[in-house]
Short mmCIF file of C-alpha atoms and ligand atoms in Angstrom, two decimals:
data_model
loop_
_atom_site.label_atom_id
_atom_site.label_comp_id
_atom_site.label_asym_id
_atom_site.label_seq_id
_atom_site.Cartn_x
_atom_site.Cartn_y
_atom_site.Cartn_z
CA MET A 1 -0.02 0.16 -0.29
CA THR A 2 1.32 3.55 -0.79
CA ILE A 3 1.16 6.54 0.94
CA ASP A 4 -0.99 8.02 -1.53
CA SER A 5 -3.88 5.53 -1.23
CA ILE A 6 -4.26 6.31 2.37
CA LYS A 7 -7.41 8.10 3.02
CA THR A 8 -9.18 7.29 6.11
CA VAL A 9 -7.14 6.34 8.85
CA ALA A 10 -9.11 5.16 12.20
CA VAL A 11 -7.94 6.35 15.16
CA LEU A 12 -8.46 4.32 18.24
CA GLY A 13 -9.67 5.42 21.84
CA ALA A 14 -10.40 9.33 21.54
CA GLY A 15 -8.77 10.46 25.40
CA THR A 16 -6.05 12.61 25.90
CA MET A 17 -3.56 11.14 22.62
CA GLY A 18 -6.53 9.39 20.32
CA ASN A 19 -8.33 12.57 19.69
CA GLY A 20 -5.29 15.16 19.55
CA ILE A 21 -4.28 12.10 16.55
CA ALA A 22 -7.34 12.61 14.90
CA HIS A 23 -7.41 16.02 14.73
CA VAL A 24 -3.72 16.24 13.27
CA PHE A 25 -4.99 13.37 10.91
CA ALA A 26 -8.55 15.72 10.27
CA ARG A 27 -6.10 18.64 9.98
CA ALA A 28 -3.84 17.50 6.97
CA GLY A 29 -6.80 16.54 5.01
CA TYR A 30 -6.98 12.62 5.92
CA ASN A 31 -10.77 11.33 6.58
CA VAL A 32 -10.79 10.04 10.44
CA ILE A 33 -12.71 7.02 12.29
CA LEU A 34 -12.48 7.80 15.58
CA ARG A 35 -13.20 4.87 17.94
CA ASP A 36 -14.49 4.22 21.35
CA VAL A 37 -16.31 2.26 23.44
CA GLU A 38 -19.03 4.90 24.38
CA ASP A 39 -20.79 7.82 23.22
CA ARG A 40 -19.85 10.19 26.02
CA PHE A 41 -15.93 9.42 25.58
CA LEU A 42 -16.65 10.39 22.14
CA GLN A 43 -17.97 13.45 22.85
CA ARG A 44 -15.69 14.83 24.86
CA GLY A 45 -13.31 14.33 22.59
CA MET A 46 -14.57 15.64 19.86
CA ASP A 47 -15.67 18.77 22.35
CA THR A 48 -11.54 18.76 22.60
CA ILE A 49 -10.99 18.95 19.04
CA ALA A 50 -13.69 21.84 18.56
CA LYS A 51 -11.96 23.55 21.24
CA ASN A 52 -8.37 22.97 20.11
CA LEU A 53 -9.03 23.99 16.95
CA GLU A 54 -10.69 26.80 17.64
CA ARG A 55 -7.55 28.11 19.61
CA GLU A 56 -5.38 27.41 16.36
CA LEU A 57 -8.65 29.56 14.70
CA LYS A 58 -7.21 32.63 17.42
CA LYS A 59 -3.86 31.92 16.80
CA GLY A 60 -4.54 32.30 12.39
CA LYS A 61 -3.05 28.66 12.28
CA LEU A 62 -6.59 28.33 10.92
CA THR A 63 -9.11 29.80 8.86
CA GLU A 64 -12.82 30.37 9.69
CA ALA A 65 -13.71 28.18 6.63
CA GLU A 66 -11.95 25.45 7.14
CA LYS A 67 -13.43 24.91 10.67
CA PRO A 68 -16.32 23.13 9.70
CA THR A 69 -14.17 21.29 6.83
CA VAL A 70 -11.78 19.80 9.41
CA LEU A 71 -14.93 18.23 11.91
CA ALA A 72 -16.76 17.38 9.34
CA ARG A 73 -13.78 14.54 8.06
CA LEU A 74 -14.05 12.83 11.06
CA LYS A 75 -16.65 10.62 12.06
CA PRO A 76 -16.89 9.28 15.80
CA VAL A 77 -18.75 5.44 15.79
CA THR A 78 -18.49 3.06 18.73
CA ASP A 79 -19.12 0.71 16.31
CA MET A 80 -15.75 -1.65 15.72
CA GLY A 81 -16.19 -2.70 12.82
CA ALA A 82 -16.48 0.54 11.02
CA ILE A 83 -12.69 0.55 11.06
CA ALA A 84 -12.73 -2.02 8.32
CA ALA A 85 -13.03 1.07 6.11
CA ALA A 86 -9.44 2.79 6.85
CA ASP A 87 -6.68 2.53 5.26
CA PHE A 88 -4.35 2.93 8.10
CA ALA A 89 -4.96 2.61 11.91
CA VAL A 90 -3.64 3.99 15.59
CA GLU A 91 -4.18 2.67 18.54
CA ALA A 92 -4.17 4.99 21.74
CA VAL A 93 -6.39 2.95 23.85
CA PRO A 94 -5.88 2.55 27.94
CA GLU A 95 -1.91 1.92 28.67
CA LYS A 96 -2.70 -1.65 29.90
CA LEU A 97 -1.53 -4.95 28.19
CA GLU A 98 -4.92 -6.57 28.48
CA ILE A 99 -6.81 -3.60 26.83
CA LYS A 100 -3.76 -3.54 23.94
CA ARG A 101 -4.09 -6.71 23.57
CA ALA A 102 -7.83 -6.82 22.36
CA VAL A 103 -7.69 -4.26 20.59
CA LEU A 104 -5.50 -4.86 18.56
CA THR A 105 -6.49 -8.52 18.07
CA GLU A 106 -9.88 -6.99 16.90
CA ALA A 107 -8.28 -4.49 14.66
CA ASP A 108 -6.19 -6.96 13.14
CA LYS A 109 -8.86 -8.74 12.32
CA LEU A 110 -11.51 -6.66 10.88
CA LEU A 111 -8.18 -3.99 9.00
CA ARG A 112 -7.57 -5.20 5.14
CA PRO A 113 -3.84 -7.10 5.74
CA GLU A 114 -1.82 -4.61 3.73
CA VAL A 115 -2.95 -2.04 6.01
CA ILE A 116 -0.33 -1.25 8.54
CA LEU A 117 -1.65 -0.23 12.21
CA ALA A 118 0.26 1.82 14.97
CA SER A 119 0.46 1.66 18.23
CA ASN A 120 1.26 4.88 20.17
CA THR A 121 2.28 3.38 23.74
CA SER A 122 4.14 5.59 25.82
CA SER A 123 6.20 2.00 27.13
CA ILE A 124 5.27 -1.23 26.11
CA SER A 125 7.46 -3.06 23.87
CA MET A 126 6.37 -2.75 20.20
CA THR A 127 8.17 -5.86 19.40
CA ALA A 128 5.82 -8.18 21.88
CA LEU A 129 2.47 -5.79 20.49
CA ALA A 130 3.11 -6.87 16.90
CA ALA A 131 4.16 -10.32 17.90
CA MET A 132 -0.01 -9.91 19.57
CA THR A 133 -1.09 -9.50 15.38
CA LYS A 134 -1.24 -11.82 12.28
CA ARG A 135 0.26 -8.47 11.02
CA PRO A 136 4.04 -8.17 12.44
CA GLU A 137 6.22 -6.84 9.74
CA ARG A 138 3.00 -4.11 9.26
CA PHE A 139 3.20 -3.74 12.93
CA VAL A 140 5.24 -0.07 13.74
CA GLY A 141 5.22 2.89 16.54
CA MET A 142 3.91 6.09 16.42
CA HIS A 143 5.14 8.07 19.68
CA PHE A 144 3.25 11.02 19.33
CA MET A 145 3.56 13.78 22.43
CA ASN A 146 0.78 15.54 24.60
CA PRO A 147 -0.74 18.08 23.45
CA VAL A 148 -0.41 16.12 19.59
CA PRO A 149 -1.61 18.81 18.17
CA VAL A 150 0.96 21.48 18.94
CA MET A 151 4.15 19.25 19.97
CA VAL A 152 6.47 18.32 16.64
CA LEU A 153 7.64 14.99 17.45
CA VAL A 154 6.77 12.07 16.59
CA GLU A 155 9.16 9.33 17.68
CA VAL A 156 8.29 6.58 15.07
CA ILE A 157 9.49 3.19 16.77
CA ARG A 158 10.45 0.18 14.82
CA ALA A 159 9.65 -3.51 16.31
CA LEU A 160 12.17 -6.56 15.53
CA GLN A 161 9.60 -7.35 12.91
CA THR A 162 8.77 -4.15 11.84
CA GLY A 163 9.05 -4.49 7.87
CA ASP A 164 11.07 -1.47 5.45
CA HIS A 165 7.57 -0.65 3.83
CA ALA A 166 5.85 -0.40 6.71
CA TYR A 167 8.39 1.45 8.44
CA SER A 168 8.83 4.15 5.91
CA SER A 169 5.41 4.56 4.86
CA THR A 170 4.78 5.62 8.63
CA MET A 171 7.79 7.99 8.28
CA GLU A 172 6.37 9.96 5.62
CA LEU A 173 2.93 9.44 6.81
CA ALA A 174 4.06 11.40 10.30
CA LYS A 175 5.90 13.95 7.79
CA THR A 176 2.21 15.03 5.91
CA LEU A 177 0.82 16.11 9.29
CA GLY A 178 3.18 18.28 9.57
CA LYS A 179 5.13 16.42 12.40
CA ILE A 180 8.99 15.28 12.10
CA PRO A 181 9.77 12.09 12.50
CA VAL A 182 12.58 10.94 14.17
CA ALA A 183 13.70 6.96 13.58
CA VAL A 184 14.53 5.18 16.99
CA ASN A 185 14.27 1.05 17.80
CA ASP A 186 12.10 -0.94 19.89
CA ALA A 187 13.86 -1.03 23.52
CA PRO A 188 12.04 0.78 26.83
CA GLY A 189 10.73 3.94 27.19
CA PHE A 190 12.38 4.35 23.38
CA VAL A 191 14.31 7.34 23.28
CA SER A 192 12.14 10.04 24.74
CA ASN A 193 11.50 8.71 28.00
CA ARG A 194 15.00 7.04 28.43
CA VAL A 195 15.77 9.86 28.60
CA LEU A 196 13.00 12.27 30.87
CA MET A 197 12.64 9.86 33.11
CA PRO A 198 15.91 9.22 34.96
CA LEU A 199 16.03 13.59 34.55
CA ILE A 200 12.89 13.96 36.02
CA ASN A 201 13.76 10.98 39.05
CA GLU A 202 17.05 13.16 39.74
CA ALA A 203 15.14 16.23 40.39
CA ALA A 204 12.97 14.44 42.70
CA TYR A 205 15.63 13.01 44.30
CA ALA A 206 17.33 17.05 44.98
CA VAL A 207 14.21 18.23 45.82
CA MET A 208 14.13 14.93 48.75
CA GLU A 209 17.02 14.95 50.10
CA GLY A 210 16.60 18.60 49.91
CA VAL A 211 18.94 19.89 47.73
CA ALA A 212 16.86 22.64 46.60
CA THR A 213 12.68 23.29 46.33
CA PRO A 214 10.75 22.08 43.71
CA GLU A 215 10.65 25.94 42.18
CA ALA A 216 14.48 25.96 42.05
CA VAL A 217 15.15 22.64 40.59
CA ASP A 218 13.04 23.60 37.68
CA ALA A 219 14.22 27.30 37.43
CA VAL A 220 18.10 25.77 37.35
CA MET A 221 17.03 24.04 34.98
CA LYS A 222 14.95 26.98 32.48
CA LEU A 223 17.36 29.03 33.10
CA GLY A 224 20.41 27.56 32.60
CA MET A 225 20.21 24.81 30.43
CA ASN A 226 17.07 26.34 27.81
CA HIS A 227 14.35 23.72 29.19
CA PRO A 228 10.66 25.19 28.33
CA MET A 229 9.45 23.60 31.05
CA GLY A 230 11.26 22.26 34.68
CA PRO A 231 11.45 18.94 35.03
CA LEU A 232 9.25 18.82 38.12
CA GLU A 233 6.76 20.93 36.00
CA LEU A 234 6.73 18.78 33.49
CA ALA A 235 6.30 15.51 35.41
CA ASP A 236 3.19 17.34 37.22
CA PHE A 237 1.71 17.75 33.39
CA ILE A 238 2.50 14.37 32.28
CA GLY A 239 0.94 12.78 36.01
CA LEU A 240 3.76 11.50 38.64
CA ASP A 241 1.84 8.36 38.82
CA VAL A 242 2.32 7.84 35.07
CA CYS A 243 5.74 8.44 35.37
CA VAL A 244 6.18 6.61 38.23
CA ASP A 245 4.89 3.65 35.87
CA ILE A 246 7.80 3.75 32.67
CA LEU A 247 10.51 3.92 35.80
CA LYS A 248 9.44 0.37 36.39
CA VAL A 249 9.12 -0.48 32.70
CA LEU A 250 12.61 0.50 32.43
CA LEU A 251 13.72 -1.23 35.81
CA GLU A 252 12.23 -4.10 34.50
CA GLY A 253 13.10 -3.84 31.13
CA LEU A 254 16.88 -2.85 31.38
CA GLY A 255 17.57 -3.96 34.71
CA ASP A 256 19.77 -1.21 36.37
CA PRO A 257 19.16 0.11 39.55
CA LYS A 258 19.74 3.61 38.34
CA TYR A 259 16.24 3.57 36.40
CA ARG A 260 14.46 2.77 40.87
CA ALA A 261 11.81 5.61 40.62
CA CYS A 262 12.78 8.28 43.64
CA PRO A 263 10.65 6.98 46.74
CA LEU A 264 9.29 11.36 46.95
CA LEU A 265 7.42 10.49 44.02
CA LYS A 266 6.04 7.12 45.15
CA LYS A 267 4.64 8.62 48.36
CA TYR A 268 3.29 11.39 46.55
CA VAL A 269 1.67 9.37 44.63
CA ALA A 270 0.27 6.97 47.39
CA ALA A 271 -0.95 10.84 49.27
CA GLY A 272 -2.54 10.75 45.33
CA TRP A 273 -0.70 14.09 44.60
CA LEU A 274 -0.47 13.39 40.93
CA GLY A 275 0.37 16.26 39.62
CA ARG A 276 -1.56 18.77 37.62
CA LYS A 277 -4.63 16.34 36.77
CA SER A 278 -5.27 16.29 41.19
CA ASN A 279 -4.67 19.57 41.33
CA ARG A 280 -1.18 18.91 43.64
CA GLY A 281 1.53 17.02 42.48
CA PHE A 282 5.40 19.06 43.32
CA TYR A 283 2.59 22.02 42.74
CA ILE A 284 -0.36 23.29 44.12
CA TYR A 285 -3.25 23.92 41.29
CA ASP A 286 -6.13 25.50 41.20
CA LYS A 287 -9.14 23.95 40.69
N1 NAD B 301 -0.95 11.24 28.03
C1 NAD B 301 -0.04 11.02 27.57
O1 NAD B 301 0.87 12.19 27.84
C2 NAD B 301 0.94 9.99 26.62
C3 NAD B 301 1.92 10.71 25.34
C4 NAD B 301 2.04 9.59 24.87
C5 NAD B 301 1.90 8.23 24.79
N2 NAD B 301 0.82 7.90 25.96
C6 NAD B 301 0.29 6.20 25.49
O2 NAD B 301 -0.82 6.77 24.59
C7 NAD B 301 -2.08 5.79 24.83
C8 NAD B 301 -3.47 6.72 24.95
O3 NAD B 301 -3.38 7.21 26.13
P1 NAD B 301 -4.30 8.38 27.32
O4 NAD B 301 -3.12 9.59 27.55
O5 NAD B 301 -4.73 9.21 25.41
O6 NAD B 301 -5.31 7.84 27.06
P2 NAD B 301 -6.79 7.97 28.04
O7 NAD B 301 -7.48 7.18 29.05
O8 NAD B 301 -6.46 9.67 28.03
O9 NAD B 301 -7.25 7.89 26.89
C9 NAD B 301 -7.82 6.29 26.00
C10 NAD B 301 -9.63 6.25 25.63
O10 NAD B 301 -9.17 4.92 25.16
C11 NAD B 301 -11.15 4.35 24.81
N3 NAD B 301 -11.33 3.41 25.08
C12 NAD B 301 -10.66 2.35 26.19
N4 NAD B 301 -11.26 1.13 25.86
C13 NAD B 301 -11.50 1.63 24.35
C14 NAD B 301 -11.39 0.39 23.06
N5 NAD B 301 -11.21 -0.92 23.24
N6 NAD B 301 -11.86 0.59 22.40
C15 NAD B 301 -11.32 2.20 21.68
N7 NAD B 301 -11.13 3.02 22.20
C16 NAD B 301 -10.73 1.91 24.07
C17 NAD B 301 -11.24 5.00 27.02
O11 NAD B 301 -12.33 5.12 27.05
C18 NAD B 301 -10.57 6.47 26.51
O12 NAD B 301 -11.04 7.56 26.20
C19 NAD B 301 -1.65 5.29 26.11
O13 NAD B 301 -0.89 4.22 25.53
C20 NAD B 301 -0.61 5.92 26.38
O14 NAD B 301 0.69 5.33 26.77
C21 NAD B 301 0.03 8.86 26.73
#
């Protein structure tokens, strides 16, 4: 299947990442079948897309006339059977192996054999996910960053089984979305989380050991290293529970104790201080 023959894309999951992925495909001119398990999740996803398109309109990245055209390209569905019409599919369902397995095996049965199936997982082995399908050579990782409409990077991850054609097509497809794809091989945490999580973890240790306050740690990294966000601000944005889970994957997958999660991070998670989503993490947020 050539990249030019990709007209319709299925996005599985309309949550934080799924609605962003659907947004960027629709913006780039693709028809999008957006699938979630219940209408209320689809409604929430579509509302977010409409809100984010409005923001792009205000910033002059989109014209008034384009907005309804982009929205009309999106088809929200609960019926999984509808994805059979797709020429490419991206999975963005929750980061739980059993949910991924159920969704990927069902999608694998419904999609035409030549269609590439991609996963947006942050931490599960692409090689293991590819092996769950009957199209391992057409399975690939497409790791978008949050918020998807804003962030330019797509880490394109090659599972052990991914074929050259699926890999190069996915790299090209990401470019048609206005993204910059970066090629990475499958390994725990890929590059993004392999490098980011130890930074966040070390920042948490610095706070735990009383080296500096969260504000001071973040100020050093922003002002001294030119990071647009400090590591602890970023950790709150990602979710401290998500950070602890990813560190666990790195520790188990790579076996090096340097990846063990900082006790302070684990303590915050135990307290329900998960970051922005719970209004408290390293910082306190207004409701
Ligand atoms: N949130 C991030 O910053 C981020 C960044 C990069 C990658 N990811 C990855 O993206 C994936 C999705 O994460 P998220 O943050 O969007 O999660 P989320 O919980 O916001 O969204 C997941 C959505 O999938 C839906 N869903 C559940 N079962 C489904 C099924 N069988 N079919 C279709 N939809 C189903 C849920 O109802 C929900 O709307 C995960 O693999 C995660 O690791 C997340």
